[in-house]
């Protein structure tokens, strides 16, 4: 009798255990998160292990190299593909993805879960989450704050002989440049110089033609010189703003920097090429998105005390802006696992997870993280990152952003790299191209 | 045409096989075998072509599924044919096409002529020469960007060594005057072996008795070359030009990898231009019209060329 009872109890126990396992399997889902293939993505894989442990959901990752990222992911969205449940997409995609119903609108979810956009850096909310811009209509949650900034060879700058020579030539200390003119002076000073028996150059800047490189680079000079995308009082009025005399000066300044101070053959360079030029000890200055800074800081050749970081310098009238990078995380409308994907965003929004995200190398956009009194001193690049995030501007996020971007890529490359026409011609042409795109879009 | 082919196949089918399949005639069996190919051809070639032509008259954008699709008549075609950028890319394509064909034919034929002579290591040299065309264009493009690198590139080093200039004083892919030649050089390096192989086949198809007869008639080597070799290899050469012409008209990967269409838009060939319109700007209707124009151009030129080739073969 006892053995019968024992057997029955064991069978019941096994049944309950199997049922519980099956139930938990039934709830668990395989989620795929799509992003670019870069260092922060590896940090996210590490971070997401916590989500897997807590939710029981299994995370899969689809990371695409930057040059193919937009092509691959926009094809996926446009075709209604179900590859990605979550997508950390570029800020420019928001308009198109929102208007074409490719992202899930997150307002109700944010309200229900108590996620407040006021808790994030304002620029990242506008840049990565809102469409239309400056309206409380959210299609993503800021996931990775990024902006163009500069890295410099602190060890070269601090050499007494170079300090003395620079002071004699320019009448000021060889230090972090405050303006674009100062930056060009420094770059010119290092161009072709012999340092430790090696010929070095001034600055690695963005000149890439194929995707978005030269636009993301030239805009830094243009913004700080006075370029505006449109009349702030009359949307889509471009003449006199895109091609204003100040904007022309900004583009001329960028070309000046390209002509005087880049390494030979630096005519099609974007993030990777700039990092390579800097890490190999070729250049004194490097323009790049701030996501590269943790890698620079950890590098055996140029890391630690050898490098310093600073925000994009100001223009002649003191205006100081920098090109926004970074991305928000969205739920793909075609996904069958929207609930689980939203669970991931809910988990990711937690302050302790965001804190861990920053520690692993991801730039959190949560104010609780970046406004923490210890944040600025947590890494040598933390303060310059914050300073840079305070001066951001972003490219068009219109649904037709790709046509707008292709036009600026062509016009800027034609002038800056291929020496065709003048800066005025380039910006007049750009205004004309952009107007044609907006006309085609029915904006006039 | 199709019926006669099927009839031929049917008549060639052994009666014993047809008899074993109950209820099916030889003709039906032939259709059964041919049908999958025809369906596949219609599905992946003919239908997309017809669909592309249809889209070319609309404002359709594949990334705007909610926007209404409007019939715009010939507007896309007019926009393309009056666009200076497109004519510039046509010019860049023509430059690339003409120079690659000229160089590949000259060098390919010369190599074939030399390789055709009996000498020790003949087969080894043929294998070595043929190696570049076996590589992926993307790999070749990447490989040559390093060779063209002004500071560490072997190409610049060799040119610097020969001319006495500083190798880093010029950049093949950053200069507007040199970049078009940079892509011509790489394509020639990669595809000359293909032309050489075709020419070699032509040279080896010439019966030695013809040369022996010419020797008997005391024809000089120069005369033999112009009156025997060239005319008999000409159809092969023309075939090589046709293949290379069609291939290079749609050249994409090699150039994207090498220059990305730059500097500026100097090396932006039509295929790159078309890709930007279709898959970066998502102007699907416009890009369809562009594709139709390119298709008609290649098809028209190739048809004229094939007629000329047939005439040469009949001579």
XYZ file of C-alpha atoms in Angstrom:
759
model
C 0.000 0.000 0.000
C 2.815 2.314 0.989
C 4.621 1.642 -2.250
C 1.422 2.293 -4.196
C 1.048 5.637 -2.457
C 4.705 6.456 -3.045
C 4.415 5.537 -6.704
C 1.292 7.655 -7.046
C 2.981 10.592 -5.321
C 6.047 10.274 -7.556
C 3.875 10.093 -10.655
C 1.906 13.157 -9.541
C 5.130 14.990 -8.766
C 6.569 14.144 -12.163
C 3.338 15.204 -13.826
C 3.389 18.555 -12.046
C 7.079 19.047 -12.851
C 6.591 18.209 -16.531
C 3.489 20.390 -16.720
C 5.324 23.290 -15.107
C 8.215 22.904 -17.524
C 5.848 22.736 -20.471
C 3.978 25.772 -19.188
C 7.160 27.759 -18.845
C 8.175 26.649 -22.344
C 4.825 27.765 -23.646
C 5.400 31.249 -22.234
C 9.010 31.546 -23.372
C 9.674 33.049 -26.762
C 12.588 33.365 -29.115
C 13.107 37.073 -29.697
C 15.352 38.507 -32.371
C 16.909 41.911 -31.906
C 18.404 43.568 -34.983
C 21.137 46.177 -34.835
C 24.413 47.167 -36.424
C 27.477 44.977 -35.908
C 29.715 47.048 -33.651
C 31.152 47.076 -30.154
C 27.976 48.318 -28.392
C 26.071 45.400 -29.906
C 28.432 42.973 -28.206
C 27.831 44.796 -24.930
C 24.080 44.411 -25.465
C 24.451 40.653 -25.928
C 26.157 40.504 -22.548
C 23.562 42.762 -20.963
C 20.645 40.769 -22.399
C 21.651 37.617 -20.523
C 19.968 39.170 -17.521
C 16.720 39.523 -19.502
C 16.911 35.918 -20.644
C 17.402 34.726 -17.070
C 14.517 36.792 -15.712
C 11.986 36.358 -18.516
C 12.784 32.872 -19.781
C 12.744 34.303 -23.300
C 15.683 33.453 -25.513
C 17.386 36.365 -27.263
C 18.773 36.056 -30.765
C 20.716 38.833 -32.425
C 20.993 39.877 -36.049
C 23.866 42.302 -36.374
C 24.682 43.782 -39.780
C 27.902 45.702 -40.561
C 27.325 49.446 -40.761
C 27.845 49.860 -44.526
C 24.999 47.373 -45.176
C 22.898 48.083 -42.101
C 20.423 50.496 -43.675
C 20.032 48.473 -46.882
C 19.465 45.233 -45.022
C 17.128 46.538 -42.328
C 15.069 48.867 -44.509
C 14.570 45.985 -46.948
C 13.367 43.925 -44.013
C 10.931 46.623 -42.853
C 9.674 47.433 -46.346
C 9.010 43.804 -47.167
C 7.128 43.243 -43.898
C 9.690 40.632 -42.890
C 9.480 38.926 -39.518
C 13.193 38.541 -38.929
C 13.365 41.287 -36.284
C 11.054 41.555 -33.297
C 13.052 44.460 -31.932
C 15.032 46.879 -34.034
C 17.555 49.454 -32.919
C 17.219 51.549 -36.045
C 18.858 54.780 -37.095
C 17.289 58.037 -36.005
C 16.521 59.044 -39.600
C 14.282 56.020 -40.117
C 11.700 57.119 -37.553
C 9.619 59.240 -39.940
C 9.287 56.582 -42.615
C 8.806 53.734 -40.167
C 6.095 55.660 -38.315
C 4.193 56.813 -41.399
C 4.373 53.433 -43.067
C 3.258 51.538 -39.978
C 6.501 49.606 -39.640
C 7.078 50.389 -35.962
C 4.612 49.919 -33.100
C 3.538 53.203 -31.499
C 4.692 53.074 -27.887
C 2.673 55.804 -26.134
C 0.127 53.466 -24.523
C 2.845 51.052 -23.482
C 4.918 53.845 -21.932
C 1.855 55.124 -20.055
C 0.952 51.667 -18.794
C 4.466 50.816 -17.639
C 5.245 54.243 -16.236
C 8.123 54.844 -18.644
C 8.505 58.605 -18.981
C 10.306 60.266 -21.829
C 11.216 63.086 -19.425
C 13.574 60.584 -17.840
C 15.743 60.536 -20.962
C 18.159 63.129 -22.378
C 15.832 65.515 -24.272
C 17.883 65.474 -27.487
C 17.707 61.690 -27.649
C 13.936 61.728 -27.222
C 13.522 64.165 -30.108
C 16.163 62.438 -32.210
C 15.426 58.769 -31.641
C 11.825 58.487 -30.483
C 9.500 61.202 -31.799
C 7.602 61.503 -35.030
C 6.496 64.099 -35.923
C 9.414 65.836 -34.223
C 8.659 67.794 -31.066
C 5.324 66.055 -30.564
C 4.589 63.512 -27.808
C 4.210 60.690 -30.279
C 6.736 57.933 -29.617
C 7.900 55.120 -31.876
C 11.044 54.113 -30.015
C 12.745 54.388 -26.673
C 16.191 56.031 -26.644
C 18.619 53.127 -26.490
C 22.056 54.361 -27.360
C 23.139 57.985 -27.135
C 25.755 58.981 -29.668
C 27.139 62.125 -31.213
C 30.131 63.168 -33.300
C 33.097 64.312 -31.239
C 36.863 64.404 -31.434
C 39.739 62.329 -30.099
C 43.237 63.805 -29.873
C 46.740 62.608 -29.080
C 47.138 64.027 -25.593
C 50.668 62.644 -25.407
C 51.732 64.539 -28.553
C 50.004 67.721 -27.411
C 51.938 67.624 -24.127
C 55.428 67.352 -25.647
C 57.408 70.437 -24.560
C 59.157 70.890 -27.926
C 55.859 70.782 -29.802
C 54.215 73.055 -27.236
C 57.018 75.602 -27.724
C 56.943 75.416 -31.499
C 53.167 75.770 -31.610
C 53.196 78.730 -29.210
C 55.856 80.450 -31.297
C 53.892 79.919 -34.478
C 50.336 80.657 -33.305
C 50.848 82.642 -30.111
C 48.720 80.299 -27.992
C 49.086 76.957 -26.235
C 48.758 73.695 -28.079
C 45.523 72.647 -26.409
C 42.037 71.389 -27.131
C 40.651 73.637 -29.904
C 37.706 75.834 -29.053
C 36.873 76.849 -32.616
C 37.046 75.277 -36.064
C 39.840 77.678 -37.038
C 41.901 76.550 -34.063
C 41.224 72.929 -34.957
C 42.502 73.481 -38.495
C 45.620 75.234 -37.147
C 46.393 72.226 -34.979
C 45.716 69.753 -37.760
C 47.943 71.746 -40.131
C 50.644 71.888 -37.463
C 50.809 68.084 -37.296
C 50.388 67.462 -41.029
C 53.469 65.745 -42.467
C 55.353 66.080 -39.157
C 57.870 63.479 -38.064
C 57.019 62.037 -34.653
C 59.118 59.217 -33.227
C 60.544 58.547 -36.675
C 57.154 58.225 -38.301
C 55.396 60.654 -40.642
C 52.077 61.700 -39.142
C 49.110 63.736 -40.348
C 46.569 66.185 -38.970
C 43.066 64.789 -38.809
C 41.019 61.779 -39.825
C 37.587 63.076 -40.839
C 34.500 61.672 -42.519
C 34.648 61.676 -46.324
C 32.754 58.511 -47.227
C 30.576 58.712 -50.347
C 28.451 55.541 -50.411
C 26.214 55.761 -47.356
C 26.156 58.821 -45.065
C 29.766 59.491 -44.075
C 30.609 62.854 -45.592
C 27.223 64.284 -44.596
C 27.677 63.213 -40.969
C 31.109 64.873 -41.077
C 30.542 68.097 -42.988
C 27.398 68.904 -41.008
C 29.514 69.450 -37.883
C 31.211 72.407 -39.516
C 28.041 73.592 -41.252
C 25.924 73.640 -38.072
C 28.502 75.598 -36.115
C 28.860 78.131 -38.914
C 25.132 78.787 -39.201
C 23.562 76.214 -41.510
C 19.859 75.606 -40.927
C 17.812 72.829 -42.490
C 14.891 75.143 -43.071
C 13.342 78.409 -42.025
C 12.479 77.829 -38.338
C 9.302 79.849 -38.888
C 8.279 78.280 -42.170
C 8.895 74.545 -42.590
C 10.415 73.372 -45.871
C 11.548 76.863 -46.861
C 15.173 76.126 -47.668
C 16.608 79.020 -49.678
C 18.659 81.364 -47.545
C 19.042 78.731 -44.824
C 20.582 75.661 -46.432
C 22.680 77.863 -48.720
C 23.162 80.901 -46.478
C 26.556 82.684 -46.598
C 27.299 81.218 -43.159
C 26.560 77.706 -44.396
C 28.819 78.309 -47.405
C 31.651 79.324 -45.032
C 31.068 76.167 -43.004
C 31.391 73.928 -46.045
C 34.501 75.826 -47.163
C 35.975 75.240 -43.714
C 35.365 71.505 -43.976
C 37.031 71.385 -47.384
C 39.944 73.379 -46.008
C 40.390 70.752 -43.312
C 40.176 67.958 -45.891
C 42.673 69.607 -48.235
C 45.240 70.657 -45.681
C 45.259 68.020 -43.081
C 44.010 64.535 -43.862
C 46.259 61.529 -44.510
C 46.916 60.675 -48.181
C 44.084 58.668 -49.709
C 41.591 59.585 -46.980
C 38.909 60.215 -49.578
C 36.317 57.579 -48.712
C 36.611 57.283 -44.951
C 33.974 56.744 -42.326
C 33.965 55.371 -38.786
C 36.229 52.358 -39.313
C 38.813 54.143 -41.453
C 39.050 57.006 -38.962
C 39.524 54.633 -36.040
C 42.176 52.737 -38.009
C 44.032 55.956 -38.862
C 43.976 57.038 -35.233
C 44.834 53.719 -33.607
C 47.727 53.166 -36.001
C 49.245 56.439 -34.820
C 48.812 58.215 -38.153
C 46.847 61.247 -37.038
C 46.773 63.761 -34.213
C 42.987 64.244 -34.336
C 40.108 62.002 -35.139
C 36.504 62.911 -35.865
C 34.188 60.092 -34.912
C 31.014 59.128 -33.126
C 31.518 58.836 -29.394
C 30.778 55.106 -29.444
C 34.408 54.679 -30.542
C 35.777 56.296 -27.387
C 35.657 53.260 -25.045
C 37.622 51.297 -27.671
C 40.178 54.106 -28.013
C 40.507 54.372 -24.245
C 41.166 50.638 -23.954
C 43.592 50.471 -26.890
C 47.123 49.315 -26.123
C 48.773 51.863 -28.459
C 46.738 55.034 -28.045
C 44.560 54.359 -25.006
C 44.675 55.562 -21.409
C 46.551 58.819 -20.892
C 47.687 58.999 -24.504
C 44.287 60.185 -25.748
C 41.881 62.922 -24.841
C 38.346 63.703 -26.014
C 36.535 66.942 -26.784
C 33.221 68.089 -28.264
C 32.855 69.528 -31.721
C 34.349 73.066 -31.651
C 32.404 76.280 -32.168
C 32.043 78.331 -35.308
C 33.218 81.933 -35.741
C 30.173 83.367 -33.968
C 30.314 81.021 -31.024
C 27.558 78.704 -32.197
C 28.489 75.144 -31.317
C 26.629 72.116 -32.579
C 27.432 68.494 -33.319
C 25.877 65.830 -35.493
C 23.653 63.467 -33.539
C 24.214 59.734 -33.895
C 22.716 56.960 -31.849
C 19.491 55.037 -32.018
C 16.240 54.181 -30.315
C 14.841 50.701 -29.787
C 11.542 49.927 -31.512
C 9.130 47.036 -31.764
C 8.649 45.905 -35.348
C 4.976 45.992 -36.330
C 5.268 42.810 -38.410
C 6.531 40.827 -35.415
C 4.334 38.075 -33.954
C 5.963 38.515 -30.554
C 5.166 42.138 -29.787
C 4.254 41.411 -26.168
C 7.609 39.778 -25.436
C 9.405 42.520 -27.371
C 7.691 45.131 -25.220
C 8.762 43.143 -22.143
C 12.333 43.551 -23.339
C 11.942 47.333 -23.623
C 10.351 47.442 -20.168
C 13.305 45.530 -18.759
C 15.812 47.691 -20.673
C 14.264 50.910 -19.353
C 15.061 50.076 -15.722
C 17.644 52.442 -14.200
C 19.798 49.609 -12.834
C 19.908 47.950 -16.269
C 20.770 51.303 -17.887
C 23.538 51.757 -15.306
C 24.904 48.327 -16.191
C 24.560 49.212 -19.879
C 26.871 52.207 -19.414
C 29.377 50.074 -17.462
C 29.485 47.517 -20.269
C 30.265 50.177 -22.878
C 26.799 51.243 -24.014
C 25.950 54.943 -23.869
C 22.796 55.152 -21.817
C 20.412 57.979 -22.638
C 18.706 57.789 -19.245
C 19.136 60.958 -17.230
C 19.374 58.991 -13.965
C 22.571 57.480 -15.362
C 24.205 60.477 -17.023
C 23.169 62.955 -14.318
C 24.557 60.783 -11.563
C 27.264 62.829 -9.769
C 29.769 60.041 -10.375
C 29.065 59.778 -14.097
C 31.354 62.543 -15.357
C 34.362 61.069 -13.587
C 33.508 57.436 -14.326
C 35.465 57.446 -17.592
C 37.792 59.992 -19.221
C 35.319 60.371 -22.073
C 32.167 60.644 -19.934
C 32.268 64.433 -19.549
C 33.054 65.165 -23.224
C 30.182 62.813 -24.114
C 27.781 64.782 -21.935
C 29.062 68.087 -23.312
C 28.609 66.761 -26.837
C 25.088 65.510 -26.202
C 24.163 68.997 -25.083
C 24.898 70.496 -28.524
C 23.338 68.006 -30.934
C 21.470 68.562 -34.176
C 20.153 65.834 -36.429
C 19.712 65.292 -40.131
C 16.218 65.154 -41.655
C 14.103 62.331 -40.258
C 11.505 62.725 -43.028
C 10.153 59.588 -44.715
C 12.150 60.720 -47.761
C 15.339 61.035 -45.727
C 17.222 58.596 -47.995
C 16.731 60.813 -51.062
C 17.699 63.867 -49.000
C 20.788 62.072 -47.742
C 21.862 60.877 -51.177
C 21.663 64.442 -52.453
C 23.891 65.803 -49.682
C 26.336 62.920 -50.096
C 26.740 63.742 -53.757
C 26.897 67.531 -53.413
C 29.379 67.457 -50.516
C 31.634 64.818 -52.043
C 31.636 66.574 -55.405
C 32.865 69.759 -53.752
C 35.011 68.612 -50.827
C 36.776 65.596 -52.319
C 36.342 65.875 -56.093
C 37.052 69.649 -56.246
C 34.042 70.324 -58.458
C 32.520 73.792 -58.285
C 32.337 76.027 -55.238
C 30.754 75.641 -51.822
C 28.011 78.012 -52.974
C 27.338 75.830 -56.024
C 27.193 72.749 -53.820
C 24.719 74.235 -51.343
C 22.595 75.899 -54.035
C 22.451 72.518 -55.748
C 21.593 70.847 -52.461
C 18.748 73.266 -51.789
C 17.459 72.573 -55.304
C 17.689 68.789 -54.844
C 15.972 68.891 -51.469
C 13.192 71.111 -52.799
C 12.610 68.628 -55.616
C 12.329 65.810 -53.072
C 9.848 67.775 -50.966
C 7.875 68.762 -54.057
C 7.695 65.096 -54.983
C 6.499 64.436 -51.430
C 3.760 67.034 -51.748
C 5.192 69.394 -49.136
C 4.648 72.526 -51.252
C 9.889 27.138 -82.750
C 9.003 25.580 -79.418
C 6.709 23.013 -81.062
C 9.362 21.919 -83.509
C 11.849 21.530 -80.640
C 9.400 19.441 -78.673
C 8.625 17.373 -81.748
C 12.332 16.752 -82.196
C 12.662 15.667 -78.587
C 9.584 13.497 -78.913
C 10.837 11.811 -82.043
C 14.161 11.125 -80.337
C 12.447 9.465 -77.357
C 12.801 5.693 -77.570
C 9.337 4.185 -78.165
C 9.891 1.626 -75.415
C 10.029 4.344 -72.713
C 6.923 6.129 -73.938
C 5.024 2.849 -74.168
C 5.729 2.076 -70.526
C 3.949 5.256 -69.323
C 0.301 4.395 -69.616
C -2.014 6.948 -71.161
C 0.651 9.448 -72.177
C 1.811 10.136 -75.679
C 5.456 10.837 -76.491
C 4.495 14.432 -77.106
C 2.870 14.714 -73.651
C 5.935 13.238 -72.006
C 8.122 15.763 -73.822
C 5.908 18.589 -72.547
C 6.115 17.138 -69.057
C 9.889 17.424 -69.112
C 10.017 20.858 -70.699
C 7.202 22.423 -68.660
C 9.117 23.006 -65.397
C 11.812 24.939 -67.260
C 9.233 27.034 -69.060
C 7.367 27.797 -65.823
C 10.616 28.705 -64.093
C 11.651 30.941 -66.973
C 8.292 32.733 -66.939
C 8.367 33.109 -63.159
C 11.855 34.476 -62.731
C 12.497 36.247 -66.038
C 9.460 37.153 -68.053
C 7.036 38.052 -65.262
C 9.463 40.387 -63.428
C 10.286 42.058 -66.739
C 6.625 42.716 -67.522
C 6.040 43.869 -63.926
C 9.015 46.238 -64.141
C 7.672 47.761 -67.348
C 4.301 48.255 -65.655
C 5.871 49.891 -62.588
C 7.955 52.196 -64.770
C 4.798 54.160 -65.612
C 3.878 54.720 -61.960
C 5.125 56.701 -58.961
C 5.287 53.537 -56.848
C 7.707 53.472 -53.923
C 8.194 50.151 -52.244
C 8.801 51.781 -48.857
C 5.447 53.589 -48.923
C 2.926 50.771 -48.925
C 0.157 53.109 -47.745
C 0.650 55.731 -50.466
C -1.628 55.560 -53.525
C 0.025 54.309 -56.709
C -0.546 56.791 -59.514
C -0.071 56.312 -63.244
C 2.403 58.993 -64.358
C 2.714 58.138 -68.034
C 6.160 58.836 -69.470
C 7.208 61.190 -66.660
C 9.793 58.802 -65.216
C 11.349 58.282 -68.658
C 11.437 62.016 -69.346
C 12.997 62.751 -65.956
C 15.699 60.171 -66.563
C 16.541 61.273 -70.080
C 16.794 64.929 -69.053
C 18.831 64.318 -65.902
C 22.436 65.502 -66.200
C 23.597 63.149 -63.440
C 22.329 60.168 -65.390
C 24.069 61.306 -68.555
C 27.232 61.713 -66.515
C 26.923 58.148 -65.258
C 26.298 57.012 -68.863
C 29.535 58.741 -69.843
C 31.396 57.099 -66.977
C 29.994 53.727 -68.074
C 30.987 54.331 -71.709
C 34.522 55.298 -70.669
C 34.812 52.174 -68.535
C 33.285 49.952 -71.206
C 35.363 51.164 -74.143
C 38.723 51.187 -72.411
C 38.311 47.849 -70.652
C 37.288 46.165 -73.909
C 40.117 47.732 -75.917
C 42.755 46.829 -73.344
C 41.399 43.370 -72.632
C 41.198 42.456 -76.300
C 44.689 43.731 -77.074
C 46.361 42.202 -74.038
C 44.206 39.058 -74.030
C 44.907 38.323 -77.689
C 48.636 39.008 -77.257
C 48.821 36.672 -74.270
C 46.886 33.978 -76.132
C 49.212 34.327 -79.104
C 52.248 33.896 -76.869
C 50.771 31.061 -74.800
C 49.753 29.231 -77.979
C 53.432 28.764 -78.875
C 54.893 25.523 -77.651
C 57.277 26.197 -74.784
C 58.266 24.660 -71.468
C 55.891 25.564 -68.630
C 53.150 26.607 -71.035
C 50.369 25.048 -68.942
C 51.705 26.490 -65.691
C 51.730 30.022 -67.127
C 48.210 29.590 -68.461
C 47.046 28.595 -64.980
C 48.805 31.535 -63.336
C 47.386 34.036 -65.826
C 43.876 32.686 -65.385
C 43.906 32.990 -61.573
C 42.556 36.594 -61.252
C 39.271 35.798 -63.009
C 38.596 33.045 -60.499
C 38.451 35.507 -57.620
C 35.338 37.240 -56.362
C 34.982 40.835 -57.670
C 34.361 42.057 -54.118
C 37.602 40.453 -52.962
C 39.479 41.876 -55.940
C 38.069 45.350 -55.232
C 39.087 45.173 -51.605
C 42.506 43.800 -52.481
C 43.170 46.609 -54.983
C 42.109 49.331 -52.559
C 45.109 48.228 -50.513
C 47.359 48.135 -53.583
C 46.243 51.672 -54.459
C 46.724 52.934 -50.901
C 49.088 55.940 -51.181
C 51.141 55.162 -48.092
C 51.483 51.394 -48.055
C 50.157 50.320 -51.474
C 52.378 48.316 -53.775
C 50.992 50.050 -56.870
C 51.996 53.480 -55.641
C 55.347 52.142 -54.528
C 56.085 50.715 -57.992
C 54.949 53.898 -59.758
C 56.980 55.976 -57.290
C 60.016 53.761 -57.816
C 59.768 54.015 -61.611
C 59.081 57.750 -61.760
C 61.128 58.921 -58.792
C 58.064 60.581 -57.219
C 56.884 60.277 -53.642
C 54.421 57.304 -53.660
C 52.112 59.122 -51.259
C 51.929 62.179 -53.499
C 49.050 60.754 -55.541
C 46.008 58.611 -54.894
C 44.515 56.541 -57.686
C 41.063 56.341 -56.139
C 40.882 59.825 -54.596
C 41.775 61.761 -57.741
C 39.065 62.654 -60.234
C 41.462 62.245 -63.139
C 42.940 58.918 -61.996
C 39.935 57.140 -60.463
C 38.302 56.185 -63.818
C 41.613 54.634 -64.862
C 41.979 52.900 -61.506
C 38.836 50.862 -62.159
C 39.829 50.205 -65.793
C 43.188 48.807 -64.617
C 41.581 46.483 -62.070
C 38.926 45.181 -64.444
C 41.568 44.625 -67.114
C 43.744 42.742 -64.623
C 40.824 40.588 -63.621
C 39.156 39.806 -66.947
C 41.928 39.821 -69.560
C 42.490 36.100 -68.836
C 38.892 35.415 -69.895
C 39.506 37.083 -73.262
C 42.794 35.228 -73.495
C 41.098 31.860 -73.002
C 38.543 32.549 -75.732
C 41.293 33.717 -78.108
C 43.351 30.670 -77.224
C 40.402 28.438 -78.145
C 40.189 30.312 -81.454
C 43.898 29.996 -82.172
C 43.909 26.286 -81.363
C 40.940 25.698 -83.646
C 42.906 26.813 -86.713
C 44.085 23.668 -88.536
C 47.869 23.583 -88.870
C 47.436 22.427 -92.500
C 46.401 25.980 -93.434
C 49.687 27.366 -92.140
C 51.561 24.530 -93.876
C 49.886 25.429 -97.165
C 50.782 29.083 -96.615
C 54.378 28.078 -95.921
C 54.399 26.170 -99.219
C 53.169 29.334 -100.932
C 56.044 31.192 -99.243
C 53.714 33.545 -97.398
C 55.579 35.576 -94.761
C 54.762 35.181 -91.053
C 53.251 38.688 -91.068
C 51.047 37.797 -94.031
C 50.009 34.521 -92.380
C 49.059 36.486 -89.267
C 46.869 38.986 -91.137
C 45.286 36.643 -93.654
C 44.886 33.461 -91.619
C 45.174 34.044 -87.884
C 43.214 37.280 -87.502
C 40.239 36.358 -89.758
C 39.904 32.936 -88.174
C 40.148 34.221 -84.616
C 37.907 37.229 -85.287
C 34.572 35.484 -84.472
C 36.047 34.342 -81.158
C 37.339 37.839 -80.432
C 33.942 39.304 -81.228
C 32.328 36.794 -78.918
C 34.718 37.835 -76.146
C 33.839 41.496 -76.775
C 30.138 40.647 -76.556
C 30.529 38.827 -73.255
C 32.757 41.488 -71.726
C 30.571 44.295 -73.069
C 27.407 42.902 -71.488
C 29.209 42.090 -68.237
C 30.827 45.494 -67.943
C 27.667 47.373 -68.798
C 26.214 46.006 -65.568
C 29.464 46.260 -63.579
C 28.688 46.960 -59.927
C 30.502 45.097 -57.162
C 34.068 45.763 -58.200
C 33.527 49.502 -58.560
C 31.490 49.828 -55.361
C 34.276 48.130 -53.471
C 37.008 50.192 -55.109
C 35.641 53.721 -55.258
C 32.011 53.613 -54.144
C 31.267 55.656 -57.276
C 33.541 58.484 -56.175
C 35.352 60.711 -55.874
C 32.249 62.820 -56.239
C 30.358 60.911 -58.903
C 33.230 60.383 -61.336
C 33.057 56.592 -61.295
C 29.360 56.253 -60.612
C 28.380 53.787 -63.333
C 24.746 53.370 -64.378
C 24.350 50.212 -62.309
C 25.432 52.044 -59.132
C 23.212 54.984 -60.020
C 20.287 52.638 -60.563
C 20.901 50.847 -57.262
C 20.885 54.173 -55.405
C 17.555 55.117 -56.966
C 15.981 51.715 -56.347
C 17.304 50.629 -52.967
C 18.530 53.756 -51.221
C 16.031 56.360 -52.353
C 13.324 53.720 -52.846
C 12.009 55.405 -56.013
C 10.744 52.111 -57.380
C 8.764 53.411 -60.351
C 11.562 55.726 -61.413
C 14.169 52.988 -60.992
C 12.015 50.606 -63.033
C 11.986 53.089 -65.914
C 15.744 53.438 -65.556
C 16.150 49.640 -65.653
C 13.941 49.409 -68.756
C 16.058 52.043 -70.536
C 19.251 50.157 -69.693
C 17.701 46.846 -70.736
C 16.593 48.226 -74.090
C 20.020 49.804 -74.632
C 21.937 46.592 -73.891
C 19.467 44.416 -75.759
C 19.491 46.721 -78.798
C 23.264 47.042 -78.964
C 23.756 43.316 -78.369
C 21.268 42.419 -81.131
C 23.040 44.642 -83.653
C 26.352 43.213 -82.558
C 25.189 39.589 -82.819
C 24.011 40.251 -86.401
C 27.486 41.585 -87.224
C 29.038 38.578 -85.523
C 26.940 36.180 -87.606
C 27.991 37.957 -90.777
C 31.653 37.597 -89.819
C 31.134 33.902 -89.070
C 29.482 33.333 -92.462
C 32.392 34.864 -94.347
